[in-house]
Short mmCIF file of C-alpha atoms in Angstrom, two decimals:
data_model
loop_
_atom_site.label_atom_id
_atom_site.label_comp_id
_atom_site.label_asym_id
_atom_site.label_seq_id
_atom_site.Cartn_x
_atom_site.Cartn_y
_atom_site.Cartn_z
CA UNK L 1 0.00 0.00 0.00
CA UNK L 2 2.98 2.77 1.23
CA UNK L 3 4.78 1.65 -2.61
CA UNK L 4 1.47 2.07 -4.46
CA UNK L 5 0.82 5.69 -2.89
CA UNK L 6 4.18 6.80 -3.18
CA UNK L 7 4.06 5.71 -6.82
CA UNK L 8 1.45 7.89 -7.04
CA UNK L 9 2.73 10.48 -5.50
CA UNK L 10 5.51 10.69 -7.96
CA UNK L 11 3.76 10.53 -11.09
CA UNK L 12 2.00 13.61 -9.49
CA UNK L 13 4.85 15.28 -9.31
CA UNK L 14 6.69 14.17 -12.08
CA UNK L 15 3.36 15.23 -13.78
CA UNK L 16 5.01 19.23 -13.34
CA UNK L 17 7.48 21.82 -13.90
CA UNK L 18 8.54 22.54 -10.43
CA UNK L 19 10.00 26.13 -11.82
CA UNK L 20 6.54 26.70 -12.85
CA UNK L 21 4.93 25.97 -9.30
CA UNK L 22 7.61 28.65 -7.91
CA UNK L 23 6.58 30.87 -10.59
CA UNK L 24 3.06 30.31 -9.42
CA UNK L 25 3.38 30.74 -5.77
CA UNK L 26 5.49 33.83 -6.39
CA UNK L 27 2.76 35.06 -8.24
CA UNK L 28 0.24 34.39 -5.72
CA UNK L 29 2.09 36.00 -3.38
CA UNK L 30 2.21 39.38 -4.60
CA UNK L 31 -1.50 39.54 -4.29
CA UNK L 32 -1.63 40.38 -0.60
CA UNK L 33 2.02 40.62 0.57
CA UNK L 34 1.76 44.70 0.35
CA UNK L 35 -1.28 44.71 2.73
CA UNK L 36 -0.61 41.82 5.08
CA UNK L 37 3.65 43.51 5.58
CA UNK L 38 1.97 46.93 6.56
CA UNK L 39 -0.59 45.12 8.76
CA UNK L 40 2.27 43.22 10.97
CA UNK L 41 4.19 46.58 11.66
CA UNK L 42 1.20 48.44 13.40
CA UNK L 43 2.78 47.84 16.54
CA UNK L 44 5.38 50.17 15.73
CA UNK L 45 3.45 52.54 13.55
CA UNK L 46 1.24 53.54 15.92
CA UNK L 47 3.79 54.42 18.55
CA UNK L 48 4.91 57.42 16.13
CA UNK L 49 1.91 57.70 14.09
CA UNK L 50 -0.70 61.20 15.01
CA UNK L 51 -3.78 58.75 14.52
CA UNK L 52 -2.22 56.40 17.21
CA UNK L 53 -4.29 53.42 17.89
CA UNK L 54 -7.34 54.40 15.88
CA UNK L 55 -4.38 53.85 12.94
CA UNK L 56 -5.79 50.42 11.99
CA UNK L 57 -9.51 51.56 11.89
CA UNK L 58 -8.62 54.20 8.85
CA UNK L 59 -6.54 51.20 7.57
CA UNK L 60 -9.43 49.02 7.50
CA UNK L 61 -11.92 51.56 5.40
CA UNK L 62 -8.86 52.09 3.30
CA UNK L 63 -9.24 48.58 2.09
CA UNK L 64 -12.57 48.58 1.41
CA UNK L 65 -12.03 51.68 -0.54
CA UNK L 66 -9.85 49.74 -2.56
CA UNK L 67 -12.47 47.81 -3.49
CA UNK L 68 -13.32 50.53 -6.15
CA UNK L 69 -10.02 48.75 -8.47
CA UNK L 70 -12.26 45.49 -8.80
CA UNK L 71 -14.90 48.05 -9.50
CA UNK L 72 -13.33 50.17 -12.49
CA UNK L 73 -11.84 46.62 -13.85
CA UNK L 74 -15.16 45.20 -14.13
CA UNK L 75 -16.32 47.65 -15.84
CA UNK L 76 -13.22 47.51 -18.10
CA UNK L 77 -13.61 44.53 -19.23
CA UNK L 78 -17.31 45.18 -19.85
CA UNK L 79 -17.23 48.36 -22.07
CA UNK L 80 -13.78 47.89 -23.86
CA UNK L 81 -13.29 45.53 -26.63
CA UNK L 82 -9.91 45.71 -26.13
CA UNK L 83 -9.15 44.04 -22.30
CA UNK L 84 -5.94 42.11 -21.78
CA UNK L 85 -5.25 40.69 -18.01
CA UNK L 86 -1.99 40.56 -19.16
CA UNK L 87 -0.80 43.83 -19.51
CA UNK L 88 -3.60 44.98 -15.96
CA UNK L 89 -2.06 42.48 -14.18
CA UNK L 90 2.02 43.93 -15.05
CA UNK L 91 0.69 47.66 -14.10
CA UNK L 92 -0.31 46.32 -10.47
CA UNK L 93 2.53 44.74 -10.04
CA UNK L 94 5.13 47.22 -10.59
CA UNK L 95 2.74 49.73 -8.70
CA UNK L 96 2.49 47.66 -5.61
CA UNK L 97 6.55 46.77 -5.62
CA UNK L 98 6.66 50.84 -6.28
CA UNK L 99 4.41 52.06 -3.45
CA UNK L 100 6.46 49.98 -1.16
CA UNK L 101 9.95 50.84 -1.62
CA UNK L 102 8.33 54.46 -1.53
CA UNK L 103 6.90 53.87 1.75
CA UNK L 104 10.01 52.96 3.11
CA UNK L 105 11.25 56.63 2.98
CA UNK L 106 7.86 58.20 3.67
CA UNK L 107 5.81 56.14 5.77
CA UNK L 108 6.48 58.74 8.99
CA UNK L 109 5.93 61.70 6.77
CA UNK L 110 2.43 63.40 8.04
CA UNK L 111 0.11 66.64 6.48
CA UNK L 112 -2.15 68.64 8.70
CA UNK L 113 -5.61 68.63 6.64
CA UNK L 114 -8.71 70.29 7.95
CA UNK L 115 -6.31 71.42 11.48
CA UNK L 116 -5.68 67.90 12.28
CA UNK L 117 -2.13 65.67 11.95
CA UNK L 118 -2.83 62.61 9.37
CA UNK L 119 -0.46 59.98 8.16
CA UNK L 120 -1.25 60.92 4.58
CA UNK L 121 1.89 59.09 2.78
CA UNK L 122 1.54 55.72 4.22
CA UNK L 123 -2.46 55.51 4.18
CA UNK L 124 -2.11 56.51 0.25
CA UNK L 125 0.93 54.41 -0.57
CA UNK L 126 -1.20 51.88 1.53
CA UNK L 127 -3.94 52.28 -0.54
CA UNK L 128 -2.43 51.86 -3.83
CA UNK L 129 -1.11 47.98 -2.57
CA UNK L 130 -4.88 47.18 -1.08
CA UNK L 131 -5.96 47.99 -4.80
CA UNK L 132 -3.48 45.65 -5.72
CA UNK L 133 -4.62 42.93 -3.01
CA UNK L 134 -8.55 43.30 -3.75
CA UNK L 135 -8.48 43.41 -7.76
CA UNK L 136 -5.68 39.90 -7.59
CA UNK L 137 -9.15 38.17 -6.66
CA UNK L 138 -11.21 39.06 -10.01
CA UNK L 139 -7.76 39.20 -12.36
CA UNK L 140 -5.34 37.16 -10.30
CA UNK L 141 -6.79 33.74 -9.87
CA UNK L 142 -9.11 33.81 -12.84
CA UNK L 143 -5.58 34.65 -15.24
CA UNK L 144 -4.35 31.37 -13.33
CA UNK L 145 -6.89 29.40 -15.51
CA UNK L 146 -4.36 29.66 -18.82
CA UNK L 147 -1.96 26.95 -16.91
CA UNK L 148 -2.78 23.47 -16.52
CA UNK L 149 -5.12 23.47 -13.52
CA UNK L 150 -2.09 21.89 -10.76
CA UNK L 151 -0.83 25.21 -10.73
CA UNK L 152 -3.58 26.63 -9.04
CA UNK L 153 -2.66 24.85 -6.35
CA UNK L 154 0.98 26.61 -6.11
CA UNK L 155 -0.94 29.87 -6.81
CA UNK L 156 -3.48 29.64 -3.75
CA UNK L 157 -0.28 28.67 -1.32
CA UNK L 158 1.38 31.58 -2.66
CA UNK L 159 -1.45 33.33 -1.87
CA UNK L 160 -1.80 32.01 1.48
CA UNK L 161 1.86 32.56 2.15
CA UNK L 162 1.59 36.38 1.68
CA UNK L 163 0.01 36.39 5.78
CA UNK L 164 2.43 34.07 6.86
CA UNK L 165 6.02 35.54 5.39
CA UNK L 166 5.51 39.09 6.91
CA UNK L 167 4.69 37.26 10.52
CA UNK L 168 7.46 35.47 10.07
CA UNK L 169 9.71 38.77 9.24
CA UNK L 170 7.92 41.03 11.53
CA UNK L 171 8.69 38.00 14.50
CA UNK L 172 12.04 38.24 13.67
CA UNK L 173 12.05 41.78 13.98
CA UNK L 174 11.12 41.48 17.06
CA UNK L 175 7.14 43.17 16.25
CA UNK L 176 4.63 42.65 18.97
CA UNK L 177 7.07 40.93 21.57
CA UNK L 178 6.02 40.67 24.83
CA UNK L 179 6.00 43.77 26.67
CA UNK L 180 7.58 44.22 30.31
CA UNK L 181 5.29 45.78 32.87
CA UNK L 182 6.78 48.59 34.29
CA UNK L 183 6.19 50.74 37.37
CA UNK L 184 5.47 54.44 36.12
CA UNK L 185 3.31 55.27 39.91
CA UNK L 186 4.07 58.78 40.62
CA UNK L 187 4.03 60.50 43.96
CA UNK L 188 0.97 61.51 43.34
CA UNK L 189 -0.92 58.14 43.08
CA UNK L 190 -2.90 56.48 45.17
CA UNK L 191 -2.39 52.82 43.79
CA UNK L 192 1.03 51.01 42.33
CA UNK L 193 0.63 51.71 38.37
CA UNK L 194 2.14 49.25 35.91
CA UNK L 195 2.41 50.30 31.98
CA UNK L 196 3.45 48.46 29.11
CA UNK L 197 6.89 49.14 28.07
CA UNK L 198 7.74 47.40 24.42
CA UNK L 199 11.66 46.34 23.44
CA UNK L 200 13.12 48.42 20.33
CA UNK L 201 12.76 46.20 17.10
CA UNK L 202 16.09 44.24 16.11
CA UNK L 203 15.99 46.47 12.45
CA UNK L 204 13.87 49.42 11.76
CA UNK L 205 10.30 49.62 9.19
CA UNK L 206 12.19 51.12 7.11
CA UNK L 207 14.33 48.06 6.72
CA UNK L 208 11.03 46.15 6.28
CA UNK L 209 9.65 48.14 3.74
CA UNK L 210 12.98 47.75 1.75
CA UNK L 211 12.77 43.74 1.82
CA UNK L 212 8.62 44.03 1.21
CA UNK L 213 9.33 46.13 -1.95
CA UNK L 214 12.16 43.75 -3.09
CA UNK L 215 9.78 41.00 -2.43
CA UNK L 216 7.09 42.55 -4.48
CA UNK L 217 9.80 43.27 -7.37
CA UNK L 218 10.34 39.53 -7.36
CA UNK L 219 6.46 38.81 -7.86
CA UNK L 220 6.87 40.91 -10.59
CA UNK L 221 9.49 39.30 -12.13
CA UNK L 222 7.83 35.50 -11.37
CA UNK L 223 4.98 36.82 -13.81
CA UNK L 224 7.31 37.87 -15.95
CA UNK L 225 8.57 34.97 -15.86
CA UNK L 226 5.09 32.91 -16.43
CA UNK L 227 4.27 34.55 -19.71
CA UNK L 228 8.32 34.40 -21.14
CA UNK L 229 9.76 31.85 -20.14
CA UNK L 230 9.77 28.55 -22.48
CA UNK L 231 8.87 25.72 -19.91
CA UNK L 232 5.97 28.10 -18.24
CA UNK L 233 4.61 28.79 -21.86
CA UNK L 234 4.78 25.15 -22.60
CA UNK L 235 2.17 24.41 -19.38
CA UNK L 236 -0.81 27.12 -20.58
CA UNK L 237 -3.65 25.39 -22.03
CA UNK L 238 -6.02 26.41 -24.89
CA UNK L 239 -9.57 26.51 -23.72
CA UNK L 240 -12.40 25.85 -26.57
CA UNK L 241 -14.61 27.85 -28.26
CA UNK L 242 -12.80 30.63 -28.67
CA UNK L 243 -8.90 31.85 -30.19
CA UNK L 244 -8.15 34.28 -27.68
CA UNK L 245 -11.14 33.73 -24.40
CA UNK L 246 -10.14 35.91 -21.84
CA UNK L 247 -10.73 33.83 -17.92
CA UNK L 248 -12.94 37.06 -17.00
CA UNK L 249 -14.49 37.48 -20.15
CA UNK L 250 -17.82 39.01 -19.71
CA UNK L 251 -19.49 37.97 -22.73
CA UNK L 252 -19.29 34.43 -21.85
CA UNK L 253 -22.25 32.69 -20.18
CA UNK L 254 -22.47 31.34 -17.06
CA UNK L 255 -21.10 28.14 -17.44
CA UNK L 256 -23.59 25.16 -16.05
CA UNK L 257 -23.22 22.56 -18.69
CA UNK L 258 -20.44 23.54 -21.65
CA UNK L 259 -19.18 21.83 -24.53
CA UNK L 260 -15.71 21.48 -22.87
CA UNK L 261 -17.07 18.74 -20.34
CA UNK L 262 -17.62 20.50 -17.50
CA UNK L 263 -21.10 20.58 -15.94
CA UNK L 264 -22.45 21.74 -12.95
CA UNK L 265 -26.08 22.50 -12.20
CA UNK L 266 -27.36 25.87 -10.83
CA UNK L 267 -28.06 24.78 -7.65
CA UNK L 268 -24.44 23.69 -6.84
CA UNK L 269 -22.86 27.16 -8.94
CA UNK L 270 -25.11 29.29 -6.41
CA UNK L 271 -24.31 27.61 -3.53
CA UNK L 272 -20.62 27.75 -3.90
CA UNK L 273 -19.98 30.79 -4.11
CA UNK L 274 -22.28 31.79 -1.64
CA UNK L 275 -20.46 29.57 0.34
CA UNK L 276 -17.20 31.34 -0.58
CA UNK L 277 -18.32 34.92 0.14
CA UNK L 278 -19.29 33.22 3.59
CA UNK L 279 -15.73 32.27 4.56
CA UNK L 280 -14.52 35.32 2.88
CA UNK L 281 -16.74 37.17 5.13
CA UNK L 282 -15.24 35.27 8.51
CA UNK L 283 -11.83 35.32 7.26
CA UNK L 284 -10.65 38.20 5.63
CA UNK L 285 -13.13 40.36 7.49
CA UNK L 286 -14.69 39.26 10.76
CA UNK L 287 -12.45 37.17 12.62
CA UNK L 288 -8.91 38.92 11.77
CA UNK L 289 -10.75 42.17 13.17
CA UNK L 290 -11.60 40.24 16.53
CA UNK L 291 -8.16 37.82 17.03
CA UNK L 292 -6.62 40.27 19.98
CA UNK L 293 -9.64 40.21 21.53
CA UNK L 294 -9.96 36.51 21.73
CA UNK L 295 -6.61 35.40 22.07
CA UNK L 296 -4.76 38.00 24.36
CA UNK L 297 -6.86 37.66 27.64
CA UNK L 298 -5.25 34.54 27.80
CA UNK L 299 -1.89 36.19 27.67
CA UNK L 300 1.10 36.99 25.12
CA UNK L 301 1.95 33.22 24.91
CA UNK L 302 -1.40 31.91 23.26
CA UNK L 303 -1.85 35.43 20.61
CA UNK L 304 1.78 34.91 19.13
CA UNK L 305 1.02 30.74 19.38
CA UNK L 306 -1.93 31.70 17.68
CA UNK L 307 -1.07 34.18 14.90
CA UNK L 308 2.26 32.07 14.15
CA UNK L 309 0.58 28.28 13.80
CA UNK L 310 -2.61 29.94 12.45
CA UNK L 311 -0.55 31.80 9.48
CA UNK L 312 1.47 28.24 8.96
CA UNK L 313 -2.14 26.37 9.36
CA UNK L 314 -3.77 28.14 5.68
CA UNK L 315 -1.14 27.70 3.07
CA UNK L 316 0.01 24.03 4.82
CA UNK L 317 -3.82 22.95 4.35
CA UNK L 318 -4.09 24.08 0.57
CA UNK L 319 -0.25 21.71 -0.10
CA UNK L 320 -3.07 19.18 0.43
CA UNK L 321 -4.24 20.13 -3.52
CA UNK L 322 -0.94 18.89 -4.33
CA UNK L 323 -2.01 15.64 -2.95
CA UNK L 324 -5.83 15.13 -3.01
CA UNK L 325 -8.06 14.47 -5.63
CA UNK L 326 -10.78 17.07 -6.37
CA UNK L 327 -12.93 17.37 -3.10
CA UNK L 328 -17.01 17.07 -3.52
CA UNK L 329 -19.72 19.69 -2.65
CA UNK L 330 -20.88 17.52 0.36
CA UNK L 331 -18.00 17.17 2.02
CA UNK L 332 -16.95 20.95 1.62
CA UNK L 333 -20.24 21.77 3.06
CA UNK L 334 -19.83 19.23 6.06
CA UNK L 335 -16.39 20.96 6.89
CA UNK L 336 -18.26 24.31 6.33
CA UNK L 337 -20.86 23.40 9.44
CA UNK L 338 -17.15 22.59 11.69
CA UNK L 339 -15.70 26.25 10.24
CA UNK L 340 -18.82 27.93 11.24
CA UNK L 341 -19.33 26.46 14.81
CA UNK L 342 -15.62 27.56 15.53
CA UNK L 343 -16.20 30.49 14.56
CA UNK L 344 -18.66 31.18 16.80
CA UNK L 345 -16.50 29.75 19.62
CA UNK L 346 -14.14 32.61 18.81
CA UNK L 347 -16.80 35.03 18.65
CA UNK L 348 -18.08 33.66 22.13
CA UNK L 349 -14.48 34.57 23.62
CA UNK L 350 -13.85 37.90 21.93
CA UNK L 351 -17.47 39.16 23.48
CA UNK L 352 -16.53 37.84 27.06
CA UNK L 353 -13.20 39.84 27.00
CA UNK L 354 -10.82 40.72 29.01
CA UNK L 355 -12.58 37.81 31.18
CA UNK L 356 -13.50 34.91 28.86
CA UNK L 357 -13.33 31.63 30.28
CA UNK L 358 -10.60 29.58 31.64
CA UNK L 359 -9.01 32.71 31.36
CA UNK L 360 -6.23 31.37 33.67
CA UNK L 361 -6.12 28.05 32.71
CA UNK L 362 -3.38 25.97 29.97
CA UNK L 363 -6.77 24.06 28.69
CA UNK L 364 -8.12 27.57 27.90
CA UNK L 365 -4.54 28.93 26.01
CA UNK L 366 -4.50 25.28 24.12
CA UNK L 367 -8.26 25.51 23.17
CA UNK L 368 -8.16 29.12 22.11
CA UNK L 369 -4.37 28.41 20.10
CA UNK L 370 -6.18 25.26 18.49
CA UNK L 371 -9.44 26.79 17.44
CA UNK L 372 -7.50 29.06 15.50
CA UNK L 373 -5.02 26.50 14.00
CA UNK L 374 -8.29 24.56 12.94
CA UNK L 375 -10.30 27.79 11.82
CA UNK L 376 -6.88 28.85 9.19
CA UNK L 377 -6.81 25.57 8.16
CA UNK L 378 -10.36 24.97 6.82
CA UNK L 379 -10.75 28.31 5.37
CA UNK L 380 -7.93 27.85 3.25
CA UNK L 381 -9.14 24.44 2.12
CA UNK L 382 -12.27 25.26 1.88
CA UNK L 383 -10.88 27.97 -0.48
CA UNK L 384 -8.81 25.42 -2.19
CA UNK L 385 -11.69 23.06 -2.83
CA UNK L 386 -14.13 25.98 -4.56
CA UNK L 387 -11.73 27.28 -6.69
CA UNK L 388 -10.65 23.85 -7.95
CA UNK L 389 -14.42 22.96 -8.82
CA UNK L 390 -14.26 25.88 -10.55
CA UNK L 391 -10.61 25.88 -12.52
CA UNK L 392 -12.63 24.27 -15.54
CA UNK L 393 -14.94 25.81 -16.07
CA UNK L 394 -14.47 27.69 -19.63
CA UNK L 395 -16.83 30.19 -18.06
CA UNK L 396 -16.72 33.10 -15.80
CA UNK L 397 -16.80 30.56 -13.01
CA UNK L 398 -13.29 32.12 -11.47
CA UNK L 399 -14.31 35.83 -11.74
CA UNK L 400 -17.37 35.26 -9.71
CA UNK L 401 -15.72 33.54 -7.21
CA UNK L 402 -13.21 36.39 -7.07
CA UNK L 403 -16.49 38.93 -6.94
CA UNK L 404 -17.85 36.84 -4.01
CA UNK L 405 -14.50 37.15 -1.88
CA UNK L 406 -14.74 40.92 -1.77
CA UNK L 407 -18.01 41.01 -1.31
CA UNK L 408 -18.09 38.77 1.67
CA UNK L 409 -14.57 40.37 2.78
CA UNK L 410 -16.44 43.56 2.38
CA UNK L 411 -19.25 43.31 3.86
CA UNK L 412 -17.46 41.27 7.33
CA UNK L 413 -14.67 44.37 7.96
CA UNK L 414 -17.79 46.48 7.70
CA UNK L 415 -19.91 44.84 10.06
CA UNK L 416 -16.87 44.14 12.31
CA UNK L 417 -15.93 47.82 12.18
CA UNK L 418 -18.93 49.46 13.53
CA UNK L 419 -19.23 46.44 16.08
CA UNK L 420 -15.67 47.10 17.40
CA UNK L 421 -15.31 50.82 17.31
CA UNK L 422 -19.19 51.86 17.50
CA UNK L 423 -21.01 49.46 18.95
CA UNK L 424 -18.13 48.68 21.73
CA UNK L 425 -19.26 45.33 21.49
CA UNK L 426 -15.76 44.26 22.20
CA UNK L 427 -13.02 45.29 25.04
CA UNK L 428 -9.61 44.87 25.55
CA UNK L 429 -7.21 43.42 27.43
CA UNK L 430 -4.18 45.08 29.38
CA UNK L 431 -1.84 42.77 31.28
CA UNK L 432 -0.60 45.52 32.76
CA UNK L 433 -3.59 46.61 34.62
CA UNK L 434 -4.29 43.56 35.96
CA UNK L 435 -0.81 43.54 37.70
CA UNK L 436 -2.00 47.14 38.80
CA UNK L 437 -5.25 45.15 40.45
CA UNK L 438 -3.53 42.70 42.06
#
């Protein structure tokens, strides 16, 4: 049995151009890197920055403003006869590698506007990469369906990775370490106060926006790379029906039952990407908004367990496409119903802070640290699985699912905004100030 599955396992990957998977993943990379880097250095940004910690709120509505490239592209591709991905795809690129290595000489630059101080060159440079980030989902992914449909696979881990390689950067860095409590109680006092005193970072942002922007540069050159080099050309496929079909073209129908032999009925189209725009909506814009809340009452240990494993959890569960044959609607829905009741565990924790339960306990660190794990895990498979039903369709079957993960992503950091900074639904923990109590 081990000889006949590793026999397998080799013609699977003798099957591919390994140069071509790197390609891939570097290309799938690029599509969030920009964001995800400036995300991870907030804990130093907002110790020099005049918004301070409401910083990541004008961060967040930046995003969704960015929403507006997936917007004008649609629209593109609508009303010109003349739409290439192609060339789009190269001008995003080089813009995002651009705005970075920018940023790294500008990002504590500030304007006054209106009589207030605003961080106006690293929320626009910021900007210009989340435009990047939310149009890779309608031009991205669906360009992805001109290779043979294994590199998707490579593509979504790349994609997956962009989270991950910034922790992994900013950790080394030394971002969001654990702070010492220090005594700052003044004569004046009438209780022992404790603040939070964070260590200086082993290099500076502007290192870190240096090796971003060389990152990004690299993306740039893997796509290059996909539509130059001989072996990458020799993997694209010609889909029927058409000379030159673009993956997004408009024109096309939705594709239920096709010539090319790929059917699907209504039913099952609908419900995907319904179901898509539903993990879209927990995790790119619900449950990232609500992680310090849910993780940090049970101290610095479990949140940098947590963000750590969880980034490793999402691109190590979509290698499994590498592996797996093409999972069914059922059994996606099945680990849907397990991704949703997590969820909601989370949820239950982040509204009981700073005192959720087993607050004090290693079974409440591990079950907090492993709920996370598991959450990362099945939205990036579940991910995985929808865009490989979709990969053959000759359709438009890839451009809606890219529509339905901004709007779910859209419509989650909304909700999750006014929640967390209106509704004060949510409420944070200080480990300092519970030394101060005790």
């Amino acid at each position: 049995m081990n000889d006949k599955r590793h026999t397998m396992l080799s013609q699977r990957l003798s099957n591919r151009r390994l140069l071509v998977d790197l390609l891939a993943l570097m290309f799938g990379l690029g599509a969030w890197v920009g964001v995800n880097g400036i995300y991870v250095q907030l804990p130093l940004l907002v110790n020099s920055a005049p918004e301070g910690w409401s910083l990541p709120a004008h961060m967040v509505m930046l995003v969704q403003f960015a929403n507006l490239g997936p917007v004008l592209y649609t629209l593109y591709i609508k009303y010109v006869k003349w739409a290439c991905d192609k060339y789009i795809t190269y001008v995003l690129l080089a813009a995002g590698a651009l705005s970075t290595f920018i940023l790294a000489f500008v990002y504590d630059k500030t304007t006054v506007i209106v009589g207030n101080e605003h961080s106006t060159a690293l929320l626009s440079l910021m900007f210009v990469t989340a435009t990047v980030g939310c149009t890779s989902s309608v031009l991205f992914m669906p360009y992805m369906r001109n290779y043979r449909e294994i590199y998707l696979v490579s593509y979504l881990v790349g994609e997956g990775l962009s989270g991950f390689v910034p922790s992994v950067v900013a950790l080394i860095q030394g971002v969001g370490g654990n702070p010492e409590c220090l005594n700052v109680t003044t004569a004046e006092s009438t209780q022992v106060e404790f603040a939070p005193y964070y260590p200086e970072p082993r290099f500076s942002s502007h290192t870190f926006f240096i090796f971003l922007g060389t990152l990004l540069a690299l993306c740039y050159l893997a796509f290059l790379g996909l539509n130059n080099l001989t072996v990458a050309v020799g993997e694209r496929v010609k889909h029927p029906g058409s000379m030159e079909t673009l993956p997004t073209d408009t024109r096309a129908p939705p594709s239920y039952k096709t010539n090319a032999g790929w059917t699907m009925s209504k039913h099952a189209y609908s419900y995907l990407l319904i179901m898509m725009a539903v993990v879209c909506f927990l995790g790119n814009g619900t449950l990232p908004s609500i992680q310090s809340y849910s993780c940090l009452p049970y101290g610095n240990v479990a949140y940098h367990l947590t963000v750590t494993l969880s980034s490793m959890a999402g691109p190590l569960a979509m290698c499994l496409g590498f592996f797996i044959k093409m999972p069914k609607v059922s059994f996606l829905s099945g680990l849907m119903v397990i991704l949703i009741a997590l969820s909601g565990f989370i949820c239950f924790l982040a509204v009981k802070s700073p005192n959720p339960p087993l607050q004090y306990s290693w079974i409440g660190e591990f079950l907090v640290v492993l709920s996370w794990i598991l959450i990362s895990g099945l939205i990036g498979f579940i991910k995985l699985g929808i865009t490989t039903l979709f990969r053959p369709d000759p359709g438009r079957g890839l451009y809606y699912t890219g529509v339905a993960t901004q709007v779910g992503s859209l419509v989650g950091a909304v909700i999750t905004f006014v929640l967390v900074n209106h509704a004060k639904l949510f409420h944070s923990y200080s480990p300092c100030s519970m030394i101060s109590k005790h």
